[in-house]
PDB file of C-alpha atoms in Angstrom:
ATOM      1  CA  MET A 305     -52.441  70.045  46.059  1.00 95.00           C
ATOM      2  CA  HIS A 306     -50.435  72.126  43.618  1.00 97.00           C
ATOM      3  CA  TYR A 307     -51.967  74.341  40.941  1.00 98.00           C
ATOM      4  CA  VAL A 308     -50.485  76.122  37.958  1.00 97.00           C
ATOM      5  CA  GLY A 309     -51.836  79.526  37.062  1.00 97.00           C
ATOM      6  CA  LEU A 310     -51.386  80.582  33.464  1.00 97.00           C
ATOM      7  CA  ALA A 311     -51.551  84.335  32.911  1.00 95.00           C
ATOM      8  CA  TYR A 312     -52.823  85.184  29.426  1.00 93.00           C
ATOM      9  CA  PHE A 313     -52.713  88.310  27.314  1.00 92.00           C
ATOM     10  CA  THR A 314     -53.691  89.285  23.773  1.00 91.00           C
ATOM     11  CA  PRO A 315     -50.534  90.482  21.961  1.00 89.00           C
ATOM     12  CA  ASP A 316     -52.365  92.489  19.289  1.00 90.00           C
ATOM     13  CA  ARG A 317     -54.373  94.407  21.880  1.00 91.00           C
ATOM     14  CA  PHE A 318     -51.318  94.912  24.095  1.00 87.00           C
ATOM     15  CA  ALA A 319     -49.350  96.286  21.095  1.00 90.00           C
ATOM     16  CA  GLU A 320     -52.003  98.979  20.629  1.00 93.00           C
ATOM     17  CA  LEU A 321     -51.065 100.571  23.967  1.00 93.00           C
ATOM     18  CA  SER A 322     -48.759 103.567  24.049  1.00 94.00           C
ATOM     19  CA  PRO A 323     -45.515 103.227  26.027  1.00 95.00           C
ATOM     20  CA  GLU A 324     -47.069 105.404  28.740  1.00 96.00           C
ATOM     21  CA  GLU A 325     -50.128 103.128  28.936  1.00 94.00           C
ATOM     22  CA  VAL A 326     -47.929 100.032  29.179  1.00 92.00           C
ATOM     23  CA  LYS A 327     -45.887 101.635  31.945  1.00 95.00           C
ATOM     24  CA  ALA A 328     -49.036 102.671  33.847  1.00 95.00           C
ATOM     25  CA  LEU A 329     -50.477  99.158  33.612  1.00 94.00           C
ATOM     26  CA  VAL A 330     -47.298  97.228  34.393  1.00 92.00           C
ATOM     27  CA  SER A 331     -46.368  99.530  37.288  1.00 95.00           C
ATOM     28  CA  GLN A 332     -49.391  98.210  39.184  1.00 94.00           C
ATOM     29  CA  CYS A 333     -48.191  94.606  39.005  1.00 94.00           C
ATOM     30  CA  PRO A 334     -45.413  94.445  41.661  1.00 94.00           C
ATOM     31  CA  ALA A 335     -47.764  95.289  44.555  1.00 95.00           C
ATOM     32  CA  LEU A 336     -50.240  92.601  43.472  1.00 94.00           C
ATOM     33  CA  ASP A 337     -47.440  90.072  42.926  1.00 94.00           C
ATOM     34  CA  GLU A 338     -46.084  90.807  46.413  1.00 95.00           C
ATOM     35  CA  ARG A 339     -49.516  90.397  47.969  1.00 95.00           C
ATOM     36  CA  MET A 340     -49.811  86.990  46.313  1.00 96.00           C
ATOM     37  CA  ARG A 341     -46.323  85.903  47.433  1.00 95.00           C
ATOM     38  CA  ALA A 342     -47.046  87.087  50.986  1.00 97.00           C
ATOM     39  CA  THR A 343     -49.505  84.193  51.334  1.00 97.00           C
ATOM     40  CA  GLY A 344     -46.498  81.873  51.567  1.00 97.00           C
ATOM     41  CA  LYS A 345     -48.229  79.540  49.092  1.00 97.00           C
ATOM     42  CA  VAL A 346     -46.508  80.628  45.870  1.00 97.00           C
ATOM     43  CA  ARG A 347     -43.833  78.123  44.835  1.00 96.00           C
ATOM     44  CA  VAL A 348     -42.942  79.602  41.417  1.00 95.00           C
ATOM     45  CA  SER A 349     -43.758  82.905  39.727  1.00 95.00           C
ATOM     46  CA  ALA A 350     -42.422  83.797  36.287  1.00 94.00           C
ATOM     47  CA  SER A 351     -42.968  85.959  33.238  1.00 92.00           C
ATOM     48  CA  LEU A 352     -42.356  84.454  29.827  1.00 93.00           C
ATOM     49  CA  GLY A 353     -40.068  86.010  27.209  1.00 91.00           C
ATOM     50  CA  ASP A 354     -41.075  87.727  23.983  1.00 87.00           C
ATOM     51  CA  LEU A 355     -42.953  85.480  21.569  1.00 86.00           C
ATOM     52  CA  ASP A 356     -40.341  85.960  18.854  1.00 87.00           C
ATOM     53  CA  THR A 357     -37.797  84.143  21.062  1.00 91.00           C
ATOM     54  CA  TRP A 358     -39.970  81.060  21.685  1.00 90.00           C
ATOM     55  CA  ARG A 359     -38.996  77.727  20.156  1.00 92.00           C
ATOM     56  CA  THR A 360     -41.029  74.552  19.776  1.00 89.00           C
ATOM     57  CA  LEU A 361     -39.326  71.159  19.973  1.00 90.00           C
ATOM     58  CA  ARG A 362     -41.080  68.064  18.673  1.00 91.00           C
ATOM     59  CA  PRO A 363     -40.053  64.590  17.600  1.00 95.00           C
ATOM     60  CA  ARG A 364     -39.839  64.120  13.848  1.00 95.00           C
ATOM     61  CA  ASN A 365     -38.339  61.121  12.003  1.00 96.00           C
ATOM     62  CA  GLY A 366     -36.447  59.942  15.057  1.00 96.00           C
ATOM     63  CA  ALA A 367     -34.869  63.333  15.815  1.00 96.00           C
ATOM     64  CA  THR A 368     -35.870  66.493  17.618  1.00 97.00           C
ATOM     65  CA  HIS A 369     -37.129  69.198  15.270  1.00 94.00           C
ATOM     66  CA  VAL A 370     -36.933  72.822  16.431  1.00 95.00           C
ATOM     67  CA  SER A 371     -39.185  75.519  14.979  1.00 92.00           C
ATOM     68  CA  ASP A 372     -39.869  79.168  15.748  1.00 89.00           C
ATOM     69  CA  GLY A 373     -42.723  80.499  17.793  1.00 78.00           C
ATOM     70  CA  PRO A 374     -45.426  79.212  20.054  1.00 76.00           C
ATOM     71  CA  TYR A 375     -46.716  75.705  19.385  1.00 70.00           C
ATOM     72  CA  ALA A 376     -50.264  76.841  18.690  1.00 71.00           C
ATOM     73  CA  GLU A 377     -51.555  79.939  16.979  1.00 73.00           C
ATOM     74  CA  ALA A 378     -53.988  81.679  19.255  1.00 76.00           C
ATOM     75  CA  LYS A 379     -55.445  85.096  19.864  1.00 84.00           C
ATOM     76  CA  GLU A 380     -54.470  84.845  23.532  1.00 88.00           C
ATOM     77  CA  VAL A 381     -51.092  83.513  24.656  1.00 89.00           C
ATOM     78  CA  VAL A 382     -49.504  82.706  27.991  1.00 93.00           C
ATOM     79  CA  GLY A 383     -47.355  85.571  29.233  1.00 92.00           C
ATOM     80  CA  GLY A 384     -46.583  84.243  32.696  1.00 95.00           C
ATOM     81  CA  LEU A 385     -47.161  81.427  35.087  1.00 96.00           C
ATOM     82  CA  PHE A 386     -47.182  80.653  38.769  1.00 97.00           C
ATOM     83  CA  ILE A 387     -47.423  77.521  40.880  1.00 97.00           C
ATOM     84  CA  ILE A 388     -49.166  77.577  44.208  1.00 97.00           C
ATOM     85  CA  GLU A 389     -49.657  74.967  46.891  1.00 97.00           C
ATOM     86  CA  ALA A 390     -53.081  75.156  48.496  1.00 97.00           C
ATOM     87  CA  ASP A 391     -55.013  73.045  50.972  1.00 97.00           C
ATOM     88  CA  THR A 392     -58.282  73.434  49.058  1.00 97.00           C
ATOM     89  CA  HIS A 393     -59.451  74.435  45.601  1.00 96.00           C
ATOM     90  CA  GLU A 394     -61.143  77.478  47.164  1.00 97.00           C
ATOM     91  CA  GLU A 395     -57.842  78.572  48.716  1.00 98.00           C
ATOM     92  CA  ALA A 396     -56.133  78.168  45.332  1.00 97.00           C
ATOM     93  CA  LEU A 397     -58.785  80.350  43.706  1.00 97.00           C
ATOM     94  CA  ARG A 398     -58.448  82.999  46.431  1.00 97.00           C
ATOM     95  CA  ILE A 399     -54.668  83.171  45.879  1.00 97.00           C
ATOM     96  CA  ALA A 400     -54.962  83.163  42.070  1.00 97.00           C
ATOM     97  CA  GLU A 401     -57.421  86.061  42.280  1.00 96.00           C
ATOM     98  CA  MET A 402     -54.556  88.182  43.623  1.00 96.00           C
ATOM     99  CA  HIS A 403     -52.526  87.839  40.409  1.00 96.00           C
ATOM    100  CA  PRO A 404     -52.289  91.033  38.306  1.00 95.00           C
ATOM    101  CA  ALA A 405     -53.833  89.312  35.268  1.00 95.00           C
ATOM    102  CA  ALA A 406     -56.927  88.530  37.343  1.00 95.00           C
ATOM    103  CA  ASN A 407     -57.286  92.176  38.404  1.00 93.00           C
ATOM    104  CA  LEU A 408     -55.895  94.400  35.656  1.00 93.00           C
ATOM    105  CA  GLY A 409     -55.562  94.563  31.886  1.00 89.00           C
ATOM    106  CA  GLU A 410     -59.147  93.931  30.879  1.00 90.00           C
ATOM    107  CA  ASP A 411     -58.554  96.066  27.777  1.00 87.00           C
ATOM    108  CA  VAL A 412     -55.588  93.919  26.678  1.00 89.00           C
ATOM    109  CA  GLY A 413     -57.139  90.529  27.338  1.00 90.00           C
ATOM    110  CA  TRP A 414     -55.421  89.624  30.597  1.00 94.00           C
ATOM    111  CA  ALA A 415     -56.821  86.523  32.259  1.00 95.00           C
ATOM    112  CA  VAL A 416     -55.714  83.710  34.556  1.00 97.00           C
ATOM    113  CA  GLU A 417     -56.425  80.040  34.038  1.00 96.00           C
ATOM    114  CA  LEU A 418     -56.022  77.884  37.158  1.00 98.00           C
ATOM    115  CA  ILE A 419     -55.244  74.206  36.598  1.00 97.00           C
ATOM    116  CA  PRO A 420     -54.783  71.466  39.247  1.00 97.00           C
ATOM    117  CA  LEU A 421     -51.470  69.602  39.079  1.00 97.00           C
ATOM    118  CA  PRO A 422     -52.128  66.017  40.175  1.00 95.00           C
ATOM    119  CA  PHE A 423     -48.392  65.349  39.648  1.00 94.00           C
ATOM    120  CA  TYR A 424     -45.820  67.890  40.790  1.00 91.00           C
ATOM    121  CA  LEU A 425     -42.120  67.156  41.239  1.00 90.00           C
ATOM    122  CA  PRO A 426     -40.199  70.158  42.577  1.00 84.00           C
ATOM    123  CA  GLY A 427     -36.688  70.672  41.239  1.00 80.00           C
TER     124      GLY A 427
END
C-alpha cells in the first residue's frame, strides 16, 4: 500500500523566527530525511515552493480559470510531501515518524498527516 505524507507548517509562526533560528531548525532536516530515505520505502520526497508562487486552477464557464494562492485559506499549510510504500499501516507510521516535521518545529506548527493512497499510479 502507498501512503502520502503531508508536512504542514504555520507560515505566520515560521515568519516570526529570526534567520538564525530558521537556519538552526532547517539544518537538522537533512539527517532526518536521509534516515527516512534509508528505509528504501520512500518513493517521492519534495518541498513545496513559496505560497506566493502557488496557483489554483479550476473549471469555470467551460474554461480553466487560474487564480493566485493556495486553494483554501488555512492557518496551517502543506510545505512538503512524501510518498512511501509500506507493507502495513504500522510500518507506514514508523517511517512517517522519521520525517523532520514529525520531530522538529513544534514552535512553528510542523506536523505530518499520513493518508493511505488506495490508487497510486507511478509516473
